[in-house]
Amino acid sequence: MQHKAPSSPQGFVVQPRRLPKAAADLRVQDFGEIIVKPTKANVETQAGRCTDCGVPFCQNACPLQNNIPDWLGLSAEDEMREAWRIASATSTMPEICGRICPQDRLCEGSCTLNQSGWEAVTIGSVEAFIGDTAFDNGWVEPIRPLHERGQSVAIIGAGPAGLAAADRLREQGYAVTVYDRHDRPGGLLIYGIPGFKLEKRVVQRRIDRLIDGGVTFVSNCNVGVDVTLDELRERHDAVLLAMGVYQARGLSVPGGGPGDTVAALDYLIHQNRRDLEDPEQADWHHARGRRVVVVGGGDTAMDCVRTAIRQGAESVVCLYRRDRENMPGSAREVTNAEEEGVRFEWLGAPKALLSQKGEITAVRAARMALSEPVFGQRREIVPVPGGDFDLPADLVIEALGFEPEAFADHHPDLALTDWNTVKVARSGFATSLPGVFAAGDAVRGASLVVWAVRDGQDAAAEIDRFLRSQSQEAAA
Ligand SMILES: Cc1cc2nc3c(=O)[nH]c(=O)nc-3n(C[C@H](O)[C@H](O)[C@H](O)COP(=O)(O)OP(=O)(O)OC[C@H]3O[C@@H](n4cnc5c(N)ncnc54)[C@H](O)[C@@H]3O)c2cc1C
Ligand code: SF4
């Protein structure tokens, strides 16, 4: 809805929100980012919409507590270098969070303009612009520690938690080695999140900066197989576990056999590898010309349906057992998917996979209904008698969420929570193993990039304190 521009109480003309988003029919033609780089004029106008309301709800809703009103004000005045200085003080990757945070649930969801009937300032887009401008102008400082501390840290996992910790620890002068079982650093930033949300070059320039600053990356190293946790504890003065959560929940319905369905992350990895121009492999999944059903209602499911659309699927349906209001995925992503041609089958639970001559032909689903609301409880879903229906399909993608892998296998004394995530001290990141810390999804369960960044930064500060006390003890 378009607002007529009225005057704010301060007398300023309030401009409407304008997010520079590519039109759906154009953006589905490739895997480029759908939020395109705003013009300087757009940034100045949008940043200038901030009313500097005095109570920075946006800042409080940001997991990094970013000083949003200050860098908005500076951007509105074209003081971009100073805006960058402030934005980068609290975040090791502003240009990445600005692109992929679910802002509608975080900073922008709390913007005062929303509360007063206006649409929020485009905080994420401005933040990404500040970061991109800093890279383009060479303002992103290289990591050059004042002195080398002579102590080393192993980080297991090169996702956002590991990268954020590596950044901060290297700045403090520690020798940092990041071990990852993938062939490239980046974790889900590279191999999970599709290019239409976050282009790979944006992640790569962050990794390049770390390499240039002296961080060592050891790829294709599966800790627990190629090297043990105890061996890393021997080699390094501290260890950070930042391995994320990767055990995919699977469908448990009759019909179909091994290989008949595709795990969401495998599907996304194959497309991400194409974007990275890896040589095409025969076993990579592709949706071209196929009728695709994606089962699940989270952000991973949204990434799969939108990838299938871009690959040229004949039809794409998202099957989710609850209704729109109760789905875990971000409302913004559902809107994007609908604009791009995805059909949502709400209140439908998979019941069986149907095949002919060994090929999947359809997903049989039960029609569900929500139980009556009970205060303080999530509404149950119950099948509607006689409501079964079939969705024609020749590619079924399972996007039912992730659980931790068997972290306990790394060490018998590594304590876990009831949810099998790594257990850390109540106020911090220390695990039950001396000198071993943990951060990101491995601790929280499947979460968000911005929380992984926050954890990585804070864990680095705790590791720094731990190592300083170790060296003081050694000196005493
Ligand atoms: C498809 C998808 C889309 C998403 N989209 C968004 C989004 O738009 N916005 C958002 O905020 N969040 C999103 N998320 C969530 C976000 O990506 C994660 O919360 C975040 O990446 C967690 O960071 P991390 O560093 O803890 O773990 P990860 O990014 O998972 O990185 C962990 C790393 O550890 C490595 N590793 C694991 N085990 C071992 C081992 N034994 N030895 C060596 N290396 C190991 C892995 O290879 C990986 O590189 C998405 C998640 C998925 C799956
Ligand atoms: S980090 Fe995320 S929540 Fe914080 S200001 Fe940036 S986009 Fe908003």
Coordinates of C-alpha atoms and ligand atoms in Angstrom, one line a residue:
M1 CA 0.0 0.0 0.0
Q2 CA 1.3 3.4 -0.9
H3 CA 1.3 6.1 1.8
K4 CA 0.7 9.7 1.0
A5 CA 3.6 11.6 2.4
P6 CA 2.4 13.5 5.5
S7 CA 4.5 15.7 7.8
S8 CA 5.9 14.2 10.9
P9 CA 5.4 16.1 14.2
Q10 CA 8.9 17.5 13.7
G11 CA 7.8 18.9 10.4
F12 CA 9.9 16.6 8.2
V13 CA 8.2 15.0 5.2
V14 CA 7.9 11.3 5.9
Q15 CA 8.9 9.4 2.8
P16 CA 7.4 5.9 2.0
R17 CA 9.5 2.8 2.5
R18 CA 11.2 1.8 -0.8
L19 CA 13.1 -1.5 -0.7
P20 CA 15.1 -2.0 -3.9
K21 CA 13.7 -5.4 -4.8
A22 CA 13.9 -6.9 -8.3
A23 CA 10.6 -7.7 -10.0
A24 CA 9.6 -11.4 -9.6
D25 CA 9.6 -12.2 -13.4
L26 CA 13.1 -10.8 -13.8
R27 CA 14.7 -12.2 -10.6
V28 CA 13.6 -15.8 -11.2
Q29 CA 15.8 -15.9 -14.3
D30 CA 19.0 -16.2 -12.4
F31 CA 20.5 -16.8 -8.9
G32 CA 21.5 -13.1 -8.3
E33 CA 20.4 -11.3 -5.1
I34 CA 16.8 -10.1 -5.3
I35 CA 17.5 -7.1 -3.1
V36 CA 19.6 -5.1 -5.5
K37 CA 22.1 -2.5 -4.5
P38 CA 20.2 0.7 -3.7
T39 CA 21.2 4.0 -5.2
K40 CA 22.9 6.6 -3.0
A41 CA 19.7 8.6 -3.2
N42 CA 17.6 5.7 -2.1
V43 CA 19.9 5.1 0.9
E44 CA 19.9 8.7 1.9
T45 CA 16.1 8.9 1.7
Q46 CA 15.4 5.7 3.5
A47 CA 18.0 6.3 6.2
G48 CA 16.5 9.8 6.6
R49 CA 13.2 8.2 7.4
C50 CA 14.5 7.3 10.8
T51 CA 12.8 9.6 13.2
D52 CA 15.6 9.2 15.8
C53 CA 12.8 8.3 18.2
G54 CA 15.0 8.4 21.3
V55 CA 14.1 4.8 22.3
P56 CA 16.1 2.6 19.9
F57 CA 13.8 -0.4 19.9
C58 CA 15.5 -1.5 16.6
Q59 CA 18.9 -1.6 18.4
N60 CA 17.4 -3.6 21.3
A61 CA 15.9 -6.1 18.8
C62 CA 19.2 -6.6 17.0
P63 CA 21.1 -9.6 18.5
L64 CA 24.3 -7.6 18.0
Q65 CA 22.9 -4.4 19.6
N66 CA 24.0 -2.6 16.5
N67 CA 24.0 1.2 16.9
I68 CA 21.4 1.5 14.1
P69 CA 20.1 5.1 14.7
D70 CA 23.7 6.5 14.5
W71 CA 24.6 4.8 11.3
L72 CA 21.3 5.6 9.8
G73 CA 21.7 9.3 10.6
L74 CA 25.3 9.3 9.2
S75 CA 24.1 7.5 6.0
A76 CA 21.3 10.1 5.5
E77 CA 24.0 12.8 5.6
D78 CA 26.3 10.8 3.2
E79 CA 28.9 10.4 6.0
M80 CA 29.5 6.8 4.8
R81 CA 32.9 6.2 6.2
E82 CA 31.9 7.2 9.7
A83 CA 28.7 5.1 9.3
W84 CA 31.0 2.1 8.4
R85 CA 33.2 2.8 11.5
I86 CA 30.2 2.5 13.7
A87 CA 28.5 -0.4 11.9
S88 CA 31.7 -2.5 12.0
A89 CA 32.4 -1.8 15.7
T90 CA 29.7 -4.2 16.8
S91 CA 29.6 -6.6 13.9
T92 CA 32.3 -8.6 12.0
M93 CA 30.0 -8.9 9.0
P94 CA 27.5 -6.1 8.7
E95 CA 27.1 -6.5 4.9
I96 CA 26.2 -10.1 5.3
C97 CA 23.7 -9.7 8.2
G98 CA 22.2 -6.7 6.3
R99 CA 21.4 -9.1 3.5
I100 CA 20.1 -12.2 5.3
C101 CA 18.8 -11.3 8.7
P102 CA 15.0 -11.8 8.9
Q103 CA 14.7 -8.1 9.6
D104 CA 10.9 -8.3 9.8
R105 CA 11.4 -10.3 13.0
L106 CA 14.3 -8.3 14.3
C107 CA 15.4 -4.7 13.9
E108 CA 12.8 -3.6 11.3
G109 CA 10.0 -5.4 13.1
S110 CA 10.7 -3.1 16.1
C111 CA 11.1 0.1 14.2
T112 CA 8.9 2.8 15.7
L113 CA 7.5 3.7 12.2
N114 CA 5.8 0.3 12.2
Q115 CA 4.1 1.1 15.5
S116 CA 2.8 4.4 14.2
G117 CA 1.3 2.8 11.0
W118 CA 4.2 3.5 8.7
E119 CA 6.4 0.9 7.2
A120 CA 9.9 0.3 8.8
V121 CA 13.1 2.0 7.7
T122 CA 14.9 -0.4 5.3
I123 CA 17.6 -1.0 8.0
G124 CA 19.0 -4.2 6.4
S125 CA 19.4 -2.7 3.0
V126 CA 21.2 0.4 4.3
E127 CA 23.5 -1.8 6.5
A128 CA 24.4 -3.9 3.4
F129 CA 25.1 -0.7 1.4
I130 CA 27.4 0.7 4.1
G131 CA 29.4 -2.5 4.1
D132 CA 29.6 -2.8 0.3
T133 CA 30.6 0.9 0.1
A134 CA 33.4 0.2 2.6
F135 CA 34.7 -2.7 0.6
D136 CA 34.4 -0.8 -2.7
N137 CA 36.4 2.1 -1.2
G138 CA 39.1 0.1 0.6
W139 CA 37.9 1.2 4.0
V140 CA 37.8 -2.3 5.4
E141 CA 40.9 -2.5 7.5
P142 CA 43.2 -5.5 7.1
I143 CA 43.8 -7.5 10.2
R144 CA 47.2 -6.5 11.6
P145 CA 47.6 -7.5 15.2
L146 CA 49.8 -5.2 17.3
H147 CA 51.8 -8.1 18.5
E148 CA 51.7 -11.9 18.3
R149 CA 50.7 -13.6 21.5
G150 CA 52.4 -16.9 20.9
Q151 CA 49.3 -18.9 21.7
S152 CA 47.1 -20.6 19.3
V153 CA 43.4 -21.4 18.9
A154 CA 41.7 -24.2 16.9
I155 CA 38.2 -23.4 15.5
I156 CA 36.2 -26.4 14.3
G157 CA 33.7 -25.1 11.7
A158 CA 34.1 -22.2 9.2
G159 CA 30.5 -21.0 9.4
P160 CA 29.6 -17.5 10.7
A161 CA 30.3 -18.4 14.3
G162 CA 33.8 -19.7 13.5
L163 CA 34.6 -16.9 11.1
A164 CA 33.4 -14.2 13.6
A165 CA 35.6 -15.7 16.3
A166 CA 38.6 -16.1 14.0
D167 CA 38.3 -12.4 13.1
R168 CA 38.3 -11.2 16.7
L169 CA 40.9 -13.7 18.0
R170 CA 43.4 -12.9 15.1
E171 CA 43.0 -9.2 15.8
Q172 CA 44.1 -9.9 19.4
G173 CA 47.3 -11.6 18.1
Y174 CA 46.5 -15.3 18.4
A175 CA 47.5 -17.8 15.8
V176 CA 44.1 -19.1 14.5
T177 CA 43.5 -22.3 12.5
V178 CA 40.0 -23.1 11.3
Y179 CA 39.3 -26.7 10.5
D180 CA 36.3 -27.6 8.3
R181 CA 35.2 -30.8 6.6
H182 CA 33.9 -29.0 3.5
D183 CA 36.2 -28.1 0.7
R184 CA 35.6 -24.4 1.2
P185 CA 35.2 -22.2 4.3
G186 CA 31.8 -20.4 4.9
G187 CA 29.6 -23.1 6.4
L188 CA 25.9 -22.5 5.5
L189 CA 26.8 -19.0 4.2
I190 CA 28.4 -20.8 1.2
Y191 CA 26.7 -24.1 1.0
G192 CA 23.2 -23.5 2.6
I193 CA 21.9 -20.0 1.9
P194 CA 21.2 -19.6 -1.9
G195 CA 22.8 -16.9 -4.0
F196 CA 19.5 -15.0 -4.5
K197 CA 19.7 -14.1 -0.7
L198 CA 23.5 -13.9 -0.4
E199 CA 25.9 -14.0 -3.3
K200 CA 29.0 -16.1 -2.8
R201 CA 31.4 -13.2 -3.6
V202 CA 30.2 -11.4 -0.6
V203 CA 31.2 -14.2 1.7
Q204 CA 34.4 -14.9 -0.2
R205 CA 35.8 -11.4 0.3
R206 CA 35.3 -11.8 4.1
I207 CA 37.2 -15.1 4.0
D208 CA 39.9 -13.5 1.9
R209 CA 40.3 -10.8 4.5
L210 CA 40.9 -13.4 7.2
I211 CA 43.4 -15.3 5.1
D212 CA 45.2 -12.0 4.3
G213 CA 45.2 -11.3 8.1
G214 CA 47.0 -14.6 8.8
V215 CA 44.1 -17.0 9.7
T216 CA 44.9 -20.5 8.5
F217 CA 42.0 -22.6 7.0
V218 CA 42.3 -26.3 6.9
S219 CA 39.6 -27.6 4.5
N220 CA 38.5 -31.2 3.9
C221 CA 39.3 -32.0 7.5
N222 CA 36.6 -33.9 9.2
V223 CA 37.3 -33.6 12.9
G224 CA 36.5 -36.9 14.5
V225 CA 37.7 -38.7 11.4
D226 CA 40.8 -37.0 10.1
V227 CA 41.9 -35.6 13.4
T228 CA 40.5 -36.1 16.9
L229 CA 39.4 -33.4 19.3
D230 CA 42.0 -34.5 21.7
E231 CA 44.7 -34.1 19.1
L232 CA 43.6 -30.5 18.5
R233 CA 43.6 -29.9 22.2
E234 CA 47.2 -31.1 22.2
R235 CA 48.2 -28.8 19.3
H236 CA 46.4 -25.7 20.4
D237 CA 46.0 -23.7 23.6
A238 CA 42.2 -23.4 23.2
V239 CA 39.5 -25.0 20.9
L240 CA 36.2 -23.5 19.8
L241 CA 33.5 -25.9 18.6
A242 CA 31.4 -24.2 16.0
M243 CA 30.2 -27.1 14.0
G244 CA 26.5 -26.2 13.5
V245 CA 23.7 -28.8 13.4
Y246 CA 23.5 -31.1 10.4
Q247 CA 21.4 -34.1 11.2
A248 CA 18.4 -33.7 8.8
R249 CA 15.1 -34.8 10.1
G250 CA 13.5 -37.3 7.6
L251 CA 10.1 -38.2 6.4
S252 CA 8.6 -41.3 8.0
V253 CA 5.8 -42.3 5.6
P254 CA 5.3 -45.5 3.7
G255 CA 6.2 -45.9 0.0
G256 CA 9.3 -44.8 -1.8
G257 CA 12.7 -46.2 -1.2
P258 CA 16.2 -44.9 -0.6
G259 CA 17.0 -42.2 -3.1
D260 CA 13.4 -41.4 -3.9
T261 CA 13.4 -38.2 -1.9
V262 CA 16.2 -35.6 -1.7
A263 CA 17.5 -34.0 1.5
A264 CA 17.0 -30.2 1.3
L265 CA 20.7 -29.4 2.1
D266 CA 22.0 -31.8 -0.6
Y267 CA 19.7 -30.1 -3.1
L268 CA 20.8 -26.6 -2.1
I269 CA 24.5 -27.6 -2.0
H270 CA 24.3 -28.8 -5.6
Q271 CA 22.9 -25.4 -6.8
N272 CA 25.4 -23.5 -4.6
R273 CA 28.2 -25.5 -6.2
R274 CA 26.9 -24.6 -9.7
D275 CA 26.9 -20.9 -8.6
L276 CA 30.5 -21.4 -7.6
E277 CA 31.2 -22.9 -11.0
D278 CA 32.3 -26.3 -9.8
P279 CA 32.2 -29.0 -12.5
E280 CA 28.7 -30.4 -12.9
Q281 CA 28.4 -34.0 -11.4
A282 CA 26.0 -36.6 -12.7
D283 CA 24.4 -37.2 -9.3
W284 CA 23.5 -33.5 -8.7
H285 CA 19.8 -32.8 -8.3
H286 CA 18.1 -30.5 -10.7
A287 CA 14.4 -29.5 -10.9
R288 CA 14.2 -28.5 -14.6
G289 CA 10.9 -29.6 -16.1
R290 CA 9.9 -31.5 -13.0
R291 CA 6.9 -31.3 -10.7
V292 CA 8.5 -30.5 -7.3
V293 CA 7.0 -30.9 -3.9
V294 CA 8.9 -29.6 -1.0
V295 CA 7.8 -30.9 2.4
G296 CA 8.3 -28.4 5.3
G297 CA 7.6 -24.8 6.3
G298 CA 10.8 -23.3 7.5
D299 CA 13.3 -21.0 5.8
T300 CA 15.2 -24.0 4.3
A301 CA 11.9 -25.1 2.6
M302 CA 11.6 -21.6 1.2
D303 CA 15.1 -21.7 -0.1
C304 CA 14.3 -25.0 -1.9
V305 CA 11.1 -23.9 -3.5
R306 CA 12.7 -20.7 -4.8
T307 CA 15.7 -22.6 -6.1
A308 CA 13.4 -25.1 -7.9
I309 CA 11.6 -22.1 -9.6
R310 CA 14.9 -20.7 -10.8
Q311 CA 16.0 -24.1 -12.1
G312 CA 12.9 -24.2 -14.4
A313 CA 10.6 -26.7 -12.6
E314 CA 7.3 -27.4 -14.2
S315 CA 5.5 -26.7 -10.9
V316 CA 6.5 -26.1 -7.3
V317 CA 4.3 -26.8 -4.3
C318 CA 5.2 -26.3 -0.7
L319 CA 3.4 -28.8 1.6
Y320 CA 3.1 -27.8 5.2
R321 CA 1.0 -29.3 7.9
R322 CA 0.1 -26.1 9.7
D323 CA -1.4 -22.9 8.4
R324 CA 0.3 -19.7 7.2
E325 CA 0.1 -18.0 10.6
N326 CA 1.8 -21.0 12.3
M327 CA 4.6 -21.7 10.0
P328 CA 8.2 -21.3 11.3
G329 CA 9.6 -19.6 8.1
S330 CA 9.8 -15.9 7.8
A331 CA 6.6 -14.2 6.4
R332 CA 8.9 -12.2 4.1
E333 CA 10.3 -15.3 2.5
V334 CA 6.8 -16.7 2.0
T335 CA 5.8 -13.6 0.2
N336 CA 8.9 -13.7 -2.0
A337 CA 8.2 -17.4 -2.9
E338 CA 4.5 -16.6 -3.7
E339 CA 5.6 -13.7 -5.9
E340 CA 7.9 -16.1 -7.8
G341 CA 5.2 -18.6 -8.5
V342 CA 5.3 -21.1 -5.7
R343 CA 2.0 -22.7 -4.6
F344 CA 1.5 -23.3 -0.9
E345 CA -0.6 -26.2 0.3
W346 CA -1.3 -25.3 3.9
L347 CA -2.7 -27.7 6.4
G348 CA -1.5 -30.8 4.5
A349 CA 0.6 -33.5 6.1
P350 CA 2.5 -36.1 4.0
K351 CA 1.0 -39.6 4.4
A352 CA 2.6 -41.7 1.7
L353 CA 4.8 -41.6 -1.4
L354 CA 3.3 -43.0 -4.5
S355 CA 5.4 -44.6 -7.2
Q356 CA 5.1 -46.4 -10.6
K357 CA 7.8 -48.5 -12.1
G358 CA 10.2 -47.4 -9.4
E359 CA 9.7 -43.7 -10.0
I360 CA 7.9 -41.3 -7.6
T361 CA 4.6 -40.0 -9.0
A362 CA 2.9 -38.2 -6.2
V363 CA 2.8 -37.4 -2.5
R364 CA -0.4 -38.4 -0.8
A365 CA -1.3 -36.0 2.0
A366 CA -3.8 -35.8 4.8
R367 CA -5.9 -32.6 5.1
M368 CA -5.3 -31.2 8.6
A369 CA -7.2 -28.8 10.8
L370 CA -6.1 -26.8 13.8
S371 CA -7.6 -27.6 17.2
E372 CA -9.4 -25.0 19.2
P373 CA -7.0 -22.4 20.6
V374 CA -6.0 -22.9 24.3
F375 CA -4.3 -20.0 26.1
G376 CA -0.5 -20.4 26.3
Q377 CA -0.4 -23.6 24.1
R378 CA 0.5 -24.1 20.5
R379 CA -2.6 -25.3 18.6
E380 CA -2.6 -29.0 17.8
I381 CA -3.2 -30.3 14.3
V382 CA -5.6 -33.1 13.6
P383 CA -6.4 -35.0 10.4
V384 CA -9.7 -34.2 8.7
P385 CA -11.5 -37.5 8.1
G386 CA -11.8 -38.3 4.3
G387 CA -9.6 -35.3 3.5
D388 CA -6.7 -37.1 1.8
F389 CA -5.4 -35.7 -1.5
D390 CA -2.6 -36.4 -4.0
L391 CA 0.0 -33.9 -5.2
P392 CA 1.6 -35.1 -8.5
A393 CA 5.4 -35.1 -8.0
D394 CA 8.6 -36.4 -9.6
L395 CA 11.0 -34.6 -7.3
V396 CA 10.2 -34.6 -3.5
I397 CA 12.5 -32.6 -1.3
E398 CA 12.5 -33.1 2.5
A399 CA 13.0 -29.8 4.4
L400 CA 11.9 -30.8 7.9
G401 CA 14.7 -29.2 9.9
F402 CA 18.0 -30.2 11.5
E403 CA 19.2 -31.7 14.7
P404 CA 22.7 -31.9 16.2
E405 CA 25.0 -34.7 15.0
A406 CA 26.5 -37.0 17.6
F407 CA 28.7 -34.4 19.4
A408 CA 29.3 -36.9 22.3
D409 CA 31.4 -39.0 19.9
H410 CA 34.1 -36.3 20.0
H411 CA 34.8 -36.9 23.6
P412 CA 33.3 -39.0 26.4
D413 CA 33.4 -36.0 28.8
L414 CA 31.8 -33.5 26.5
A415 CA 28.5 -32.6 28.2
L416 CA 25.4 -32.2 26.1
T417 CA 22.0 -30.7 26.7
D418 CA 18.7 -32.6 26.6
W419 CA 18.5 -31.5 23.0
N420 CA 22.0 -33.0 22.2
T421 CA 23.5 -29.6 21.6
V422 CA 26.8 -28.8 23.3
K423 CA 26.3 -27.7 26.9
V424 CA 28.1 -24.5 27.9
A425 CA 28.5 -22.7 31.2
R426 CA 25.4 -20.7 32.2
S427 CA 27.0 -17.3 31.5
G428 CA 29.4 -18.0 28.7
F429 CA 30.8 -20.4 26.2
A430 CA 33.0 -22.8 28.2
T431 CA 32.1 -26.5 27.7
S432 CA 32.7 -29.3 30.2
L433 CA 36.2 -29.8 28.7
P434 CA 38.9 -27.5 30.0
G435 CA 40.1 -25.1 27.3
V436 CA 37.2 -26.1 25.0
F437 CA 34.5 -23.5 24.1
A438 CA 31.4 -23.7 21.9
A439 CA 29.3 -21.3 19.9
G440 CA 26.6 -20.9 17.2
D441 CA 24.1 -23.5 16.2
A442 CA 26.1 -26.3 17.9
V443 CA 25.0 -24.6 21.2
R444 CA 21.7 -23.0 20.2
G445 CA 20.3 -25.6 17.8
A446 CA 19.3 -24.4 14.3
S447 CA 19.2 -20.5 14.6
L448 CA 20.3 -17.5 12.7
V449 CA 23.5 -16.1 11.2
V450 CA 23.3 -13.0 13.3
W451 CA 23.2 -15.1 16.5
A452 CA 26.1 -17.2 15.3
V453 CA 28.1 -13.9 14.7
R454 CA 27.2 -12.6 18.1
D455 CA 28.2 -15.9 19.8
G456 CA 31.4 -16.1 17.8
Q457 CA 32.4 -12.6 18.8
D458 CA 31.5 -13.1 22.5
A459 CA 33.2 -16.5 22.6
A460 CA 36.4 -15.0 21.2
A461 CA 36.3 -12.4 24.0
E462 CA 36.0 -15.2 26.6
I463 CA 38.8 -17.3 25.0
D464 CA 41.0 -14.2 25.0
R465 CA 40.4 -13.8 28.8
F466 CA 41.0 -17.5 29.3
L467 CA 44.3 -17.5 27.4
R468 CA 45.5 -14.3 29.1
S469 CA 44.9 -15.9 32.5
Q470 CA 46.8 -19.1 31.3
S471 CA 49.8 -17.0 30.2
Q472 CA 49.8 -15.1 33.5
E473 CA 49.7 -18.3 35.4
A474 CA 52.6 -19.7 33.3
A475 CA 54.6 -16.5 34.0
A476 CA 53.9 -16.5 37.8
Ligands
LIG1 C1 19.1 -23.6 3.9 C2 19.4 -22.7 5.1 C3 19.0 -21.3 4.9 C4 19.2 -20.4 5.9 N1 18.9 -19.1 5.7 C5 19.2 -18.2 6.7 C6 18.9 -16.9 6.5 O1 18.4 -16.4 5.5 N2 19.2 -16.0 7.5 C7 19.7 -16.4 8.7 O2 20.0 -15.6 9.6 N3 20.0 -17.7 8.9 C8 19.7 -18.6 8.0 N4 20.0 -20.0 8.2 C9 20.5 -20.4 9.5 C10 22.1 -20.1 9.5 O3 22.7 -20.4 8.3 C11 22.7 -20.8 10.7 O4 22.1 -20.4 11.9 C12 24.2 -20.4 10.8 O5 24.9 -20.6 9.6 C13 24.9 -21.1 12.0 O6 26.2 -20.8 12.0 P1 27.3 -21.7 12.6 O7 28.6 -21.1 12.3 O8 27.0 -22.1 14.0 O9 27.2 -23.1 11.8 P2 27.3 -23.5 10.2 O10 27.1 -22.3 9.3 O11 26.5 -24.6 10.0 O12 28.9 -23.9 10.1 C14 29.4 -25.0 10.7 C15 30.6 -25.5 9.9 O13 31.1 -26.6 10.7 C16 31.6 -27.6 9.8 N5 31.6 -28.9 10.5 C17 30.6 -29.5 11.1 N6 31.1 -30.7 11.7 C18 32.4 -30.7 11.4 C19 33.4 -31.6 11.8 N7 33.2 -32.7 12.5 N8 34.7 -31.3 11.4 C20 35.0 -30.2 10.7 N9 34.0 -29.3 10.3 C21 32.8 -29.5 10.7 C22 30.6 -27.6 8.7 O14 31.1 -28.1 7.5 C23 30.3 -26.1 8.5 O15 31.1 -25.4 7.6 C24 19.8 -20.9 7.2 C25 20.0 -22.2 7.4 C26 19.8 -23.1 6.3 C27 20.1 -24.6 6.5
SF4_2 S1 22.4 -7.4 12.2 FE1 20.4 -8.0 11.5 S2 19.0 -7.4 13.2 FE2 20.9 -6.3 13.5 S3 20.6 -4.3 12.4 FE3 21.6 -5.7 11.0 S4 19.9 -6.6 9.8 FE4 19.0 -5.7 11.7

